[in-house]
């Protein structure tokens, strides 16, 4: 609902609340995505790392982190994930 309206701050707030209530659920990827939309790439990377640790066999998590690094002009760092 919020994503369709580009209300990433509100979406982020809800995901963060959910994450801190139960961080065993895979909310980290959604949080990282919100931070990216808000161009807060350092925070996005933190949550990409959490998402990877939660789902280490999910290649999409690594790709998401690589895309974030690309947005930060750190393409070479993406080779080491």
mmCIF file with all atom_site columns, N, CA and C in Angstrom:
data_model
loop_
_atom_site.group_PDB
_atom_site.id
_atom_site.type_symbol
_atom_site.label_atom_id
_atom_site.label_alt_id
_atom_site.label_comp_id
_atom_site.label_asym_id
_atom_site.label_entity_id
_atom_site.label_seq_id
_atom_site.pdbx_PDB_ins_code
_atom_site.Cartn_x
_atom_site.Cartn_y
_atom_site.Cartn_z
_atom_site.occupancy
_atom_site.B_iso_or_equiv
_atom_site.pdbx_formal_charge
_atom_site.auth_seq_id
_atom_site.auth_comp_id
_atom_site.auth_asym_id
_atom_site.auth_atom_id
_atom_site.pdbx_PDB_model_num
ATOM 1   N N  . UNK A 1 1  ? 0.827  -1.197  0.000  1.00 0.00 ? 1  UNK A N  1
ATOM 2   C CA . UNK A 1 1  ? 0.000  0.000   0.000  1.00 0.00 ? 1  UNK A CA 1
ATOM 3   C C  . UNK A 1 1  ? 0.867  1.255   0.000  1.00 0.00 ? 1  UNK A C  1
ATOM 4   N N  . UNK A 1 2  ? 1.803  1.344   0.931  1.00 0.00 ? 2  UNK A N  1
ATOM 5   C CA . UNK A 1 2  ? 2.666  2.530   0.997  1.00 0.00 ? 2  UNK A CA 1
ATOM 6   C C  . UNK A 1 2  ? 3.616  2.594   -0.197 1.00 0.00 ? 2  UNK A C  1
ATOM 7   N N  . UNK A 1 3  ? 4.100  1.438   -0.634 1.00 0.00 ? 3  UNK A N  1
ATOM 8   C CA . UNK A 1 3  ? 5.054  1.411   -1.748 1.00 0.00 ? 3  UNK A CA 1
ATOM 9   C C  . UNK A 1 3  ? 4.424  1.964   -3.018 1.00 0.00 ? 3  UNK A C  1
ATOM 10  N N  . UNK A 1 4  ? 3.167  1.625   -3.245 1.00 0.00 ? 4  UNK A N  1
ATOM 11  C CA . UNK A 1 4  ? 2.476  2.122   -4.439 1.00 0.00 ? 4  UNK A CA 1
ATOM 12  C C  . UNK A 1 4  ? 2.372  3.646   -4.427 1.00 0.00 ? 4  UNK A C  1
ATOM 13  N N  . UNK A 1 5  ? 2.297  4.224   -3.257 1.00 0.00 ? 5  UNK A N  1
ATOM 14  C CA . UNK A 1 5  ? 2.175  5.672   -3.127 1.00 0.00 ? 5  UNK A CA 1
ATOM 15  C C  . UNK A 1 5  ? 3.515  6.354   -2.875 1.00 0.00 ? 5  UNK A C  1
ATOM 16  N N  . UNK A 1 6  ? 4.604  5.598   -3.008 1.00 0.00 ? 6  UNK A N  1
ATOM 17  C CA . UNK A 1 6  ? 5.956  6.130   -2.761 1.00 0.00 ? 6  UNK A CA 1
ATOM 18  C C  . UNK A 1 6  ? 6.105  6.712   -1.357 1.00 0.00 ? 6  UNK A C  1
ATOM 19  N N  . UNK A 1 7  ? 5.457  6.108   -0.394 1.00 0.00 ? 7  UNK A N  1
ATOM 20  C CA . UNK A 1 7  ? 5.557  6.543   0.996  1.00 0.00 ? 7  UNK A CA 1
ATOM 21  C C  . UNK A 1 7  ? 6.534  5.621   1.728  1.00 0.00 ? 7  UNK A C  1
ATOM 22  N N  . UNK A 1 8  ? 7.796  5.708   1.309  1.00 0.00 ? 8  UNK A N  1
ATOM 23  C CA . UNK A 1 8  ? 8.795  4.779   1.811  1.00 0.00 ? 8  UNK A CA 1
ATOM 24  C C  . UNK A 1 8  ? 9.112  4.982   3.288  1.00 0.00 ? 8  UNK A C  1
ATOM 25  N N  . UNK A 1 9  ? 8.993  6.206   3.781  1.00 0.00 ? 9  UNK A N  1
ATOM 26  C CA . UNK A 1 9  ? 9.250  6.446   5.204  1.00 0.00 ? 9  UNK A CA 1
ATOM 27  C C  . UNK A 1 9  ? 8.241  5.689   6.062  1.00 0.00 ? 9  UNK A C  1
ATOM 28  N N  . UNK A 1 10 ? 6.974  5.729   5.668  1.00 0.00 ? 10 UNK A N  1
ATOM 29  C CA . UNK A 1 10 ? 5.933  5.030   6.431  1.00 0.00 ? 10 UNK A CA 1
ATOM 30  C C  . UNK A 1 10 ? 6.108  3.515   6.319  1.00 0.00 ? 10 UNK A C  1
ATOM 31  N N  . UNK A 1 11 ? 6.433  3.059   5.112  1.00 0.00 ? 11 UNK A N  1
ATOM 32  C CA . UNK A 1 11 ? 6.658  1.631   4.913  1.00 0.00 ? 11 UNK A CA 1
ATOM 33  C C  . UNK A 1 11 ? 7.844  1.167   5.760  1.00 0.00 ? 11 UNK A C  1
ATOM 34  N N  . UNK A 1 12 ? 8.909  1.955   5.740  1.00 0.00 ? 12 UNK A N  1
ATOM 35  C CA . UNK A 1 12 ? 10.100 1.632   6.523  1.00 0.00 ? 12 UNK A CA 1
ATOM 36  C C  . UNK A 1 12 ? 9.768  1.554   8.002  1.00 0.00 ? 12 UNK A C  1
ATOM 37  N N  . UNK A 1 13 ? 9.021  2.501   8.493  1.00 0.00 ? 13 UNK A N  1
ATOM 38  C CA . UNK A 1 13 ? 8.640  2.523   9.911  1.00 0.00 ? 13 UNK A CA 1
ATOM 39  C C  . UNK A 1 13 ? 7.910  1.236   10.305 1.00 0.00 ? 13 UNK A C  1
ATOM 40  N N  . UNK A 1 14 ? 6.988  0.792   9.471  1.00 0.00 ? 14 UNK A N  1
ATOM 41  C CA . UNK A 1 14 ? 6.242  -0.433  9.774  1.00 0.00 ? 14 UNK A CA 1
ATOM 42  C C  . UNK A 1 14 ? 7.137  -1.661  9.750  1.00 0.00 ? 14 UNK A C  1
ATOM 43  N N  . UNK A 1 15 ? 8.004  -1.754  8.744  1.00 0.00 ? 15 UNK A N  1
ATOM 44  C CA . UNK A 1 15 ? 8.912  -2.897  8.664  1.00 0.00 ? 15 UNK A CA 1
ATOM 45  C C  . UNK A 1 15 ? 9.897  -2.910  9.834  1.00 0.00 ? 15 UNK A C  1
ATOM 46  N N  . UNK A 1 16 ? 10.390 -1.740  10.224 1.00 0.00 ? 16 UNK A N  1
ATOM 47  C CA . UNK A 1 16 ? 11.311 -1.697  11.365 1.00 0.00 ? 16 UNK A CA 1
ATOM 48  C C  . UNK A 1 16 ? 10.626 -2.152  12.645 1.00 0.00 ? 16 UNK A C  1
ATOM 49  N N  . UNK A 1 17 ? 9.391  -1.715  12.862 1.00 0.00 ? 17 UNK A N  1
ATOM 50  C CA . UNK A 1 17 ? 8.652  -2.169  14.045 1.00 0.00 ? 17 UNK A CA 1
ATOM 51  C C  . UNK A 1 17 ? 8.506  -3.677  14.036 1.00 0.00 ? 17 UNK A C  1
ATOM 52  N N  . UNK A 1 18 ? 8.112  -4.214  12.895 1.00 0.00 ? 18 UNK A N  1
ATOM 53  C CA . UNK A 1 18 ? 7.940  -5.664  12.776 1.00 0.00 ? 18 UNK A CA 1
ATOM 54  C C  . UNK A 1 18 ? 9.257  -6.388  12.991 1.00 0.00 ? 18 UNK A C  1
ATOM 55  N N  . UNK A 1 19 ? 10.333 -5.865  12.423 1.00 0.00 ? 19 UNK A N  1
ATOM 56  C CA . UNK A 1 19 ? 11.646 -6.486  12.550 1.00 0.00 ? 19 UNK A CA 1
ATOM 57  C C  . UNK A 1 19 ? 12.098 -6.535  14.001 1.00 0.00 ? 19 UNK A C  1
ATOM 58  N N  . UNK A 1 20 ? 11.918 -5.424  14.719 1.00 0.00 ? 20 UNK A N  1
ATOM 59  C CA . UNK A 1 20 ? 12.373 -5.394  16.101 1.00 0.00 ? 20 UNK A CA 1
ATOM 60  C C  . UNK A 1 20 ? 11.465 -6.191  17.038 1.00 0.00 ? 20 UNK A C  1
ATOM 61  N N  . UNK A 1 21 ? 10.242 -6.439  16.623 1.00 0.00 ? 21 UNK A N  1
ATOM 62  C CA . UNK A 1 21 ? 9.368  -7.324  17.398 1.00 0.00 ? 21 UNK A CA 1
ATOM 63  C C  . UNK A 1 21 ? 9.752  -8.779  17.197 1.00 0.00 ? 21 UNK A C  1
ATOM 64  N N  . UNK A 1 22 ? 10.145 -9.133  15.971 1.00 0.00 ? 22 UNK A N  1
ATOM 65  C CA . UNK A 1 22 ? 10.506 -10.514 15.659 1.00 0.00 ? 22 UNK A CA 1
ATOM 66  C C  . UNK A 1 22 ? 11.500 -10.513 14.514 1.00 0.00 ? 22 UNK A C  1
ATOM 67  N N  . UNK A 1 23 ? 12.778 -10.443 14.844 1.00 0.00 ? 23 UNK A N  1
ATOM 68  C CA . UNK A 1 23 ? 13.782 -10.358 13.791 1.00 0.00 ? 23 UNK A CA 1
ATOM 69  C C  . UNK A 1 23 ? 14.104 -11.706 13.152 1.00 0.00 ? 23 UNK A C  1
ATOM 70  N N  . UNK A 1 24 ? 13.348 -12.741 13.521 1.00 0.00 ? 24 UNK A N  1
ATOM 71  C CA . UNK A 1 24 ? 13.534 -14.022 12.853 1.00 0.00 ? 24 UNK A CA 1
ATOM 72  C C  . UNK A 1 24 ? 12.804 -14.061 11.514 1.00 0.00 ? 24 UNK A C  1
ATOM 73  N N  . UNK A 1 25 ? 11.891 -13.139 11.306 1.00 0.00 ? 25 UNK A N  1
ATOM 74  C CA . UNK A 1 25 ? 11.150 -13.070 10.047 1.00 0.00 ? 25 UNK A CA 1
ATOM 75  C C  . UNK A 1 25 ? 11.980 -12.299 9.023  1.00 0.00 ? 25 UNK A C  1
ATOM 76  N N  . UNK A 1 26 ? 11.821 -12.617 7.747  1.00 0.00 ? 26 UNK A N  1
ATOM 77  C CA . UNK A 1 26 ? 12.653 -11.976 6.722  1.00 0.00 ? 26 UNK A CA 1
ATOM 78  C C  . UNK A 1 26 ? 12.192 -10.574 6.326  1.00 0.00 ? 26 UNK A C  1
ATOM 79  N N  . UNK A 1 27 ? 12.174 -9.661  7.289  1.00 0.00 ? 27 UNK A N  1
ATOM 80  C CA . UNK A 1 27 ? 11.809 -8.279  7.006  1.00 0.00 ? 27 UNK A CA 1
ATOM 81  C C  . UNK A 1 27 ? 13.020 -7.462  6.557  1.00 0.00 ? 27 UNK A C  1
ATOM 82  N N  . UNK A 1 28 ? 14.205 -7.956  6.824  1.00 0.00 ? 28 UNK A N  1
ATOM 83  C CA . UNK A 1 28 ? 15.421 -7.180  6.555  1.00 0.00 ? 28 UNK A CA 1
ATOM 84  C C  . UNK A 1 28 ? 15.532 -6.783  5.088  1.00 0.00 ? 28 UNK A C  1
ATOM 85  N N  . UNK A 1 29 ? 15.132 -7.666  4.192  1.00 0.00 ? 29 UNK A N  1
ATOM 86  C CA . UNK A 1 29 ? 15.213 -7.351  2.775  1.00 0.00 ? 29 UNK A CA 1
ATOM 87  C C  . UNK A 1 29 ? 14.293 -6.185  2.417  1.00 0.00 ? 29 UNK A C  1
ATOM 88  N N  . UNK A 1 30 ? 13.103 -6.173  2.976  1.00 0.00 ? 30 UNK A N  1
ATOM 89  C CA . UNK A 1 30 ? 12.166 -5.080  2.720  1.00 0.00 ? 30 UNK A CA 1
ATOM 90  C C  . UNK A 1 30 ? 12.677 -3.768  3.313  1.00 0.00 ? 30 UNK A C  1
ATOM 91  N N  . UNK A 1 31 ? 13.299 -3.853  4.468  1.00 0.00 ? 31 UNK A N  1
ATOM 92  C CA . UNK A 1 31 ? 13.870 -2.661  5.111  1.00 0.00 ? 31 UNK A CA 1
ATOM 93  C C  . UNK A 1 31 ? 14.998 -2.111  4.243  1.00 0.00 ? 31 UNK A C  1
ATOM 94  N N  . UNK A 1 32 ? 15.861 -2.997  3.765  1.00 0.00 ? 32 UNK A N  1
ATOM 95  C CA . UNK A 1 32 ? 16.961 -2.571  2.893  1.00 0.00 ? 32 UNK A CA 1
ATOM 96  C C  . UNK A 1 32 ? 16.424 -1.883  1.640  1.00 0.00 ? 32 UNK A C  1
ATOM 97  N N  . UNK A 1 33 ? 15.374 -2.443  1.089  1.00 0.00 ? 33 UNK A N  1
ATOM 98  C CA . UNK A 1 33 ? 14.768 -1.863  -0.103 1.00 0.00 ? 33 UNK A CA 1
ATOM 99  C C  . UNK A 1 33 ? 14.242 -0.452  0.161  1.00 0.00 ? 33 UNK A C  1
ATOM 100 N N  . UNK A 1 34 ? 13.601 -0.269  1.298  1.00 0.00 ? 34 UNK A N  1
ATOM 101 C CA . UNK A 1 34 ? 13.104 1.068   1.660  1.00 0.00 ? 34 UNK A CA 1
ATOM 102 C C  . UNK A 1 34 ? 14.251 2.054   1.805  1.00 0.00 ? 34 UNK A C  1
ATOM 103 N N  . UNK A 1 35 ? 15.301 1.633   2.503  1.00 0.00 ? 35 UNK A N  1
ATOM 104 C CA . UNK A 1 35 ? 16.455 2.516   2.663  1.00 0.00 ? 35 UNK A CA 1
ATOM 105 C C  . UNK A 1 35 ? 17.055 2.885   1.306  1.00 0.00 ? 35 UNK A C  1
ATOM 106 N N  . UNK A 1 36 ? 17.091 1.930   0.387  1.00 0.00 ? 36 UNK A N  1
ATOM 107 C CA . UNK A 1 36 ? 17.598 2.248   -0.949 1.00 0.00 ? 36 UNK A CA 1
ATOM 108 C C  . UNK A 1 36 ? 16.722 3.279   -1.639 1.00 0.00 ? 36 UNK A C  1
ATOM 109 N N  . UNK A 1 37 ? 15.417 3.115   -1.548 1.00 0.00 ? 37 UNK A N  1
ATOM 110 C CA . UNK A 1 37 ? 14.498 4.072   -2.173 1.00 0.00 ? 37 UNK A CA 1
ATOM 111 C C  . UNK A 1 37 ? 14.691 5.472   -1.588 1.00 0.00 ? 37 UNK A C  1
ATOM 112 N N  . UNK A 1 38 ? 15.087 5.523   -0.323 1.00 0.00 ? 38 UNK A N  1
ATOM 113 C CA . UNK A 1 38 ? 15.333 6.800   0.347  1.00 0.00 ? 38 UNK A CA 1
ATOM 114 C C  . UNK A 1 38 ? 16.778 7.266   0.156  1.00 0.00 ? 38 UNK A C  1
ATOM 115 N N  . UNK A 1 39 ? 17.540 6.507   -0.636 1.00 0.00 ? 39 UNK A N  1
ATOM 116 C CA . UNK A 1 39 ? 18.943 6.802   -0.934 1.00 0.00 ? 39 UNK A CA 1
ATOM 117 C C  . UNK A 1 39 ? 19.827 6.817   0.321  1.00 0.00 ? 39 UNK A C  1
ATOM 118 N N  . UNK A 1 40 ? 19.464 5.986   1.273  1.00 0.00 ? 40 UNK A N  1
ATOM 119 C CA . UNK A 1 40 ? 20.243 5.817   2.503  1.00 0.00 ? 40 UNK A CA 1
ATOM 120 C C  . UNK A 1 40 ? 20.997 4.491   2.366  1.00 0.00 ? 40 UNK A C  1
ATOM 121 N N  . UNK A 1 41 ? 21.989 4.500   1.492  1.00 0.00 ? 41 UNK A N  1
ATOM 122 C CA . UNK A 1 41 ? 22.629 3.263   1.079  1.00 0.00 ? 41 UNK A CA 1
ATOM 123 C C  . UNK A 1 41 ? 23.420 2.560   2.172  1.00 0.00 ? 41 UNK A C  1
ATOM 124 N N  . UNK A 1 42 ? 24.050 3.304   3.062  1.00 0.00 ? 42 UNK A N  1
ATOM 125 C CA . UNK A 1 42 ? 24.800 2.654   4.149  1.00 0.00 ? 42 UNK A CA 1
ATOM 126 C C  . UNK A 1 42 ? 23.863 1.835   5.040  1.00 0.00 ? 42 UNK A C  1
ATOM 127 N N  . UNK A 1 43 ? 22.706 2.407   5.373  1.00 0.00 ? 43 UNK A N  1
ATOM 128 C CA . UNK A 1 43 ? 21.722 1.666   6.178  1.00 0.00 ? 43 UNK A CA 1
ATOM 129 C C  . UNK A 1 43 ? 21.184 0.479   5.380  1.00 0.00 ? 43 UNK A C  1
ATOM 130 N N  . UNK A 1 44 ? 20.986 0.681   4.086  1.00 0.00 ? 44 UNK A N  1
ATOM 131 C CA . UNK A 1 44 ? 20.515 -0.410  3.234  1.00 0.00 ? 44 UNK A CA 1
ATOM 132 C C  . UNK A 1 44 ? 21.497 -1.576  3.276  1.00 0.00 ? 44 UNK A C  1
ATOM 133 N N  . UNK A 1 45 ? 22.784 -1.281  3.201  1.00 0.00 ? 45 UNK A N  1
ATOM 134 C CA . UNK A 1 45 ? 23.790 -2.353  3.243  1.00 0.00 ? 45 UNK A CA 1
ATOM 135 C C  . UNK A 1 45 ? 23.741 -3.120  4.551  1.00 0.00 ? 45 UNK A C  1
ATOM 136 N N  . UNK A 1 46 ? 23.531 -2.421  5.654  1.00 0.00 ? 46 UNK A N  1
ATOM 137 C CA . UNK A 1 46 ? 23.416 -3.108  6.953  1.00 0.00 ? 46 UNK A CA 1
ATOM 138 C C  . UNK A 1 46 ? 22.317 -4.158  6.896  1.00 0.00 ? 46 UNK A C  1
ATOM 139 N N  . UNK A 1 47 ? 21.178 -3.779  6.347  1.00 0.00 ? 47 UNK A N  1
ATOM 140 C CA . UNK A 1 47 ? 20.048 -4.700  6.320  1.00 0.00 ? 47 UNK A CA 1
ATOM 141 C C  . UNK A 1 47 ? 20.177 -5.744  5.217  1.00 0.00 ? 47 UNK A C  1
ATOM 142 N N  . UNK A 1 48 ? 20.918 -5.431  4.151  1.00 0.00 ? 48 UNK A N  1
ATOM 143 C CA . UNK A 1 48 ? 21.213 -6.480  3.163  1.00 0.00 ? 48 UNK A CA 1
ATOM 144 C C  . UNK A 1 48 ? 22.053 -7.567  3.825  1.00 0.00 ? 48 UNK A C  1
ATOM 145 N N  . UNK A 1 49 ? 23.007 -7.168  4.656  1.00 0.00 ? 49 UNK A N  1
ATOM 146 C CA . UNK A 1 49 ? 23.829 -8.157  5.367  1.00 0.00 ? 49 UNK A CA 1
ATOM 147 C C  . UNK A 1 49 ? 22.984 -9.009  6.309  1.00 0.00 ? 49 UNK A C  1
ATOM 148 N N  . UNK A 1 50 ? 22.038 -8.390  6.979  1.00 0.00 ? 50 UNK A N  1
ATOM 149 C CA . UNK A 1 50 ? 21.142 -9.147  7.865  1.00 0.00 ? 50 UNK A CA 1
ATOM 150 C C  . UNK A 1 50 ? 20.304 -10.116 7.038  1.00 0.00 ? 50 UNK A C  1
ATOM 151 N N  . UNK A 1 51 ? 19.786 -9.640  5.902  1.00 0.00 ? 51 UNK A N  1
ATOM 152 C CA . UNK A 1 51 ? 18.971 -10.494 5.035  1.00 0.00 ? 51 UNK A CA 1
ATOM 153 C C  . UNK A 1 51 ? 19.787 -11.697 4.555  1.00 0.00 ? 51 UNK A C  1
ATOM 154 N N  . UNK A 1 52 ? 21.050 -11.455 4.206  1.00 0.00 ? 52 UNK A N  1
ATOM 155 C CA . UNK A 1 52 ? 21.922 -12.557 3.772  1.00 0.00 ? 52 UNK A CA 1
ATOM 156 C C  . UNK A 1 52 ? 22.143 -13.540 4.908  1.00 0.00 ? 52 UNK A C  1
ATOM 157 N N  . UNK A 1 53 ? 22.334 -13.031 6.121  1.00 0.00 ? 53 UNK A N  1
ATOM 158 C CA . UNK A 1 53 ? 22.555 -13.937 7.252  1.00 0.00 ? 53 UNK A CA 1
ATOM 159 C C  . UNK A 1 53 ? 21.293 -14.741 7.576  1.00 0.00 ? 53 UNK A C  1
ATOM 160 N N  . UNK A 1 54 ? 20.117 -14.176 7.310  1.00 0.00 ? 54 UNK A N  1
ATOM 161 C CA . UNK A 1 54 ? 18.866 -14.882 7.553  1.00 0.00 ? 54 UNK A CA 1
ATOM 162 C C  . UNK A 1 54 ? 18.579 -15.937 6.477  1.00 0.00 ? 54 UNK A C  1
ATOM 163 N N  . UNK A 1 55 ? 18.993 -15.643 5.260  1.00 0.00 ? 55 UNK A N  1
ATOM 164 C CA . UNK A 1 55 ? 18.715 -16.535 4.135  1.00 0.00 ? 55 UNK A CA 1
ATOM 165 C C  . UNK A 1 55 ? 19.978 -16.719 3.286  1.00 0.00 ? 55 UNK A C  1
ATOM 166 N N  . UNK A 1 56 ? 20.998 -17.378 3.839  1.00 0.00 ? 56 UNK A N  1
ATOM 167 C CA . UNK A 1 56 ? 22.284 -17.461 3.149  1.00 0.00 ? 56 UNK A CA 1
ATOM 168 C C  . UNK A 1 56 ? 22.252 -18.239 1.828  1.00 0.00 ? 56 UNK A C  1
ATOM 169 N N  . UNK A 1 57 ? 21.242 -19.046 1.609  1.00 0.00 ? 57 UNK A N  1
ATOM 170 C CA . UNK A 1 57 ? 21.168 -19.810 0.358  1.00 0.00 ? 57 UNK A CA 1
ATOM 171 C C  . UNK A 1 57 ? 20.298 -19.129 -0.691 1.00 0.00 ? 57 UNK A C  1
ATOM 172 N N  . UNK A 1 58 ? 19.773 -17.954 -0.375 1.00 0.00 ? 58 UNK A N  1
ATOM 173 C CA . UNK A 1 58 ? 18.918 -17.230 -1.304 1.00 0.00 ? 58 UNK A CA 1
ATOM 174 C C  . UNK A 1 58 ? 19.787 -16.264 -2.120 1.00 0.00 ? 58 UNK A C  1
ATOM 175 N N  . UNK A 1 59 ? 20.048 -16.621 -3.373 1.00 0.00 ? 59 UNK A N  1
ATOM 176 C CA . UNK A 1 59 ? 20.944 -15.813 -4.211 1.00 0.00 ? 59 UNK A CA 1
ATOM 177 C C  . UNK A 1 59 ? 20.422 -14.397 -4.428 1.00 0.00 ? 59 UNK A C  1
ATOM 178 N N  . UNK A 1 60 ? 19.099 -14.199 -4.334 1.00 0.00 ? 60 UNK A N  1
ATOM 179 C CA . UNK A 1 60 ? 18.535 -12.869 -4.539 1.00 0.00 ? 60 UNK A CA 1
ATOM 180 C C  . UNK A 1 60 ? 19.040 -11.873 -3.499 1.00 0.00 ? 60 UNK A C  1
ATOM 181 N N  . UNK A 1 61 ? 19.317 -12.345 -2.291 1.00 0.00 ? 61 UNK A N  1
ATOM 182 C CA . UNK A 1 61 ? 19.819 -11.453 -1.241 1.00 0.00 ? 61 UNK A CA 1
ATOM 183 C C  . UNK A 1 61 ? 21.188 -10.902 -1.622 1.00 0.00 ? 61 UNK A C  1
ATOM 184 N N  . UNK A 1 62 ? 22.044 -11.767 -2.198 1.00 0.00 ? 62 UNK A N  1
ATOM 185 C CA . UNK A 1 62 ? 23.372 -11.335 -2.637 1.00 0.00 ? 62 UNK A CA 1
ATOM 186 C C  . UNK A 1 62 ? 23.256 -10.366 -3.817 1.00 0.00 ? 62 UNK A C  1
ATOM 187 N N  . UNK A 1 63 ? 22.348 -10.673 -4.719 1.00 0.00 ? 63 UNK A N  1
ATOM 188 C CA . UNK A 1 63 ? 22.133 -9.790  -5.868 1.00 0.00 ? 63 UNK A CA 1
ATOM 189 C C  . UNK A 1 63 ? 21.632 -8.415  -5.417 1.00 0.00 ? 63 UNK A C  1
ATOM 190 N N  . UNK A 1 64 ? 20.720 -8.404  -4.449 1.00 0.00 ? 64 UNK A N  1
ATOM 191 C CA . UNK A 1 64 ? 20.212 -7.138  -3.920 1.00 0.00 ? 64 UNK A CA 1
ATOM 192 C C  . UNK A 1 64 ? 21.342 -6.292  -3.339 1.00 0.00 ? 64 UNK A C  1
ATOM 193 N N  . UNK A 1 65 ? 22.230 -6.941  -2.602 1.00 0.00 ? 65 UNK A N  1
ATOM 194 C CA . UNK A 1 65 ? 23.354 -6.215  -2.014 1.00 0.00 ? 65 UNK A CA 1
ATOM 195 C C  . UNK A 1 65 ? 24.275 -5.692  -3.112 1.00 0.00 ? 65 UNK A C  1
ATOM 196 N N  . UNK A 1 66 ? 24.518 -6.497  -4.127 1.00 0.00 ? 66 UNK A N  1
ATOM 197 C CA . UNK A 1 66 ? 25.369 -6.068  -5.231 1.00 0.00 ? 66 UNK A CA 1
ATOM 198 C C  . UNK A 1 66 ? 24.757 -4.867  -5.961 1.00 0.00 ? 66 UNK A C  1
ATOM 199 N N  . UNK A 1 67 ? 23.446 -4.876  -6.129 1.00 0.00 ? 67 UNK A N  1
ATOM 200 C CA . UNK A 1 67 ? 22.766 -3.746  -6.777 1.00 0.00 ? 67 UNK A CA 1
ATOM 201 C C  . UNK A 1 67 ? 22.904 -2.473  -5.942 1.00 0.00 ? 67 UNK A C  1
ATOM 202 N N  . UNK A 1 68 ? 22.826 -2.618  -4.638 1.00 0.00 ? 68 UNK A N  1
ATOM 203 C CA . UNK A 1 68 ? 22.991 -1.474  -3.748 1.00 0.00 ? 68 UNK A CA 1
ATOM 204 C C  . UNK A 1 68 ? 24.413 -0.923  -3.858 1.00 0.00 ? 68 UNK A C  1
ATOM 205 N N  . UNK A 1 69 ? 25.396 -1.810  -3.860 1.00 0.00 ? 69 UNK A N  1
ATOM 206 C CA . UNK A 1 69 ? 26.789 -1.380  -4.007 1.00 0.00 ? 69 UNK A CA 1
ATOM 207 C C  . UNK A 1 69 ? 26.994 -0.668  -5.341 1.00 0.00 ? 69 UNK A C  1
ATOM 208 N N  . UNK A 1 70 ? 26.319 -1.149  -6.368 1.00 0.00 ? 70 UNK A N  1
ATOM 209 C CA . UNK A 1 70 ? 26.407 -0.508  -7.686 1.00 0.00 ? 70 UNK A CA 1
ATOM 210 C C  . UNK A 1 70 ? 25.873 0.926   -7.614 1.00 0.00 ? 70 UNK A C  1
ATOM 211 N N  . UNK A 1 71 ? 24.774 1.122   -6.901 1.00 0.00 ? 71 UNK A N  1
ATOM 212 C CA . UNK A 1 71 ? 24.210 2.467   -6.743 1.00 0.00 ? 71 UNK A CA 1
ATOM 213 C C  . UNK A 1 71 ? 25.166 3.392   -6.003 1.00 0.00 ? 71 UNK A C  1
ATOM 214 N N  . UNK A 1 72 ? 26.029 2.793   -5.187 1.00 0.00 ? 72 UNK A N  1
ATOM 215 C CA . UNK A 1 72 ? 27.000 3.560   -4.413 1.00 0.00 ? 72 UNK A CA 1
ATOM 216 C C  . UNK A 1 72 ? 28.320 3.730   -5.171 1.00 0.00 ? 72 UNK A C  1
ATOM 217 N N  . UNK A 1 73 ? 28.369 3.273   -6.408 1.00 0.00 ? 73 UNK A N  1
ATOM 218 C CA . UNK A 1 73 ? 29.589 3.271   -7.220 1.00 0.00 ? 73 UNK A CA 1
ATOM 219 C C  . UNK A 1 73 ? 30.694 2.450   -6.577 1.00 0.00 ? 73 UNK A C  1
ATOM 220 N N  . UNK A 1 74 ? 30.290 1.354   -5.948 1.00 0.00 ? 74 UNK A N  1
ATOM 221 C CA . UNK A 1 74 ? 31.255 0.435   -5.336 1.00 0.00 ? 74 UNK A CA 1
ATOM 222 C C  . UNK A 1 74 ? 31.134 -0.931  -5.984 1.00 0.00 ? 74 UNK A C  1
ATOM 223 N N  . UNK A 1 75 ? 31.176 -0.949  -7.308 1.00 0.00 ? 75 UNK A N  1
ATOM 224 C CA . UNK A 1 75 ? 30.974 -2.178  -8.063 1.00 0.00 ? 75 UNK A CA 1
ATOM 225 C C  . UNK A 1 75 ? 32.023 -3.227  -7.693 1.00 0.00 ? 75 UNK A C  1
ATOM 226 N N  . UNK A 1 76 ? 33.264 -2.803  -7.505 1.00 0.00 ? 76 UNK A N  1
ATOM 227 C CA . UNK A 1 76 ? 34.330 -3.763  -7.164 1.00 0.00 ? 76 UNK A CA 1
ATOM 228 C C  . UNK A 1 76 ? 34.035 -4.473  -5.843 1.00 0.00 ? 76 UNK A C  1
ATOM 229 N N  . UNK A 1 77 ? 33.425 -3.773  -4.891 1.00 0.00 ? 77 UNK A N  1
ATOM 230 C CA . UNK A 1 77 ? 33.094 -4.409  -3.618 1.00 0.00 ? 77 UNK A CA 1
ATOM 231 C C  . UNK A 1 77 ? 32.064 -5.509  -3.807 1.00 0.00 ? 77 UNK A C  1
ATOM 232 N N  . UNK A 1 78 ? 31.232 -5.385  -4.813 1.00 0.00 ? 78 UNK A N  1
ATOM 233 C CA . UNK A 1 78 ? 30.224 -6.403  -5.097 1.00 0.00 ? 78 UNK A CA 1
ATOM 234 C C  . UNK A 1 78 ? 30.825 -7.721  -5.536 1.00 0.00 ? 78 UNK A C  1
ATOM 235 N N  . UNK A 1 79 ? 32.055 -7.697  -6.009 1.00 0.00 ? 79 UNK A N  1
ATOM 236 C CA . UNK A 1 79 ? 32.714 -8.925  -6.428 1.00 0.00 ? 79 UNK A CA 1
ATOM 237 C C  . UNK A 1 79 ? 33.101 -9.795  -5.248 1.00 0.00 ? 79 UNK A C  1
ATOM 238 N N  . UNK A 1 80 ? 33.117 -9.230  -4.064 1.00 0.00 ? 80 UNK A N  1
ATOM 239 C CA . UNK A 1 80 ? 33.576 -9.962  -2.879 1.00 0.00 ? 80 UNK A CA 1
ATOM 240 C C  . UNK A 1 80 ? 32.450 -10.440 -1.980 1.00 0.00 ? 80 UNK A C  1
ATOM 241 N N  . UNK A 1 81 ? 31.219 -10.385 -2.435 1.00 0.00 ? 81 UNK A N  1
ATOM 242 C CA . UNK A 1 81 ? 30.129 -10.825 -1.557 1.00 0.00 ? 81 UNK A CA 1
ATOM 243 C C  . UNK A 1 81 ? 29.923 -12.309 -1.630 1.00 0.00 ? 81 UNK A C  1
#
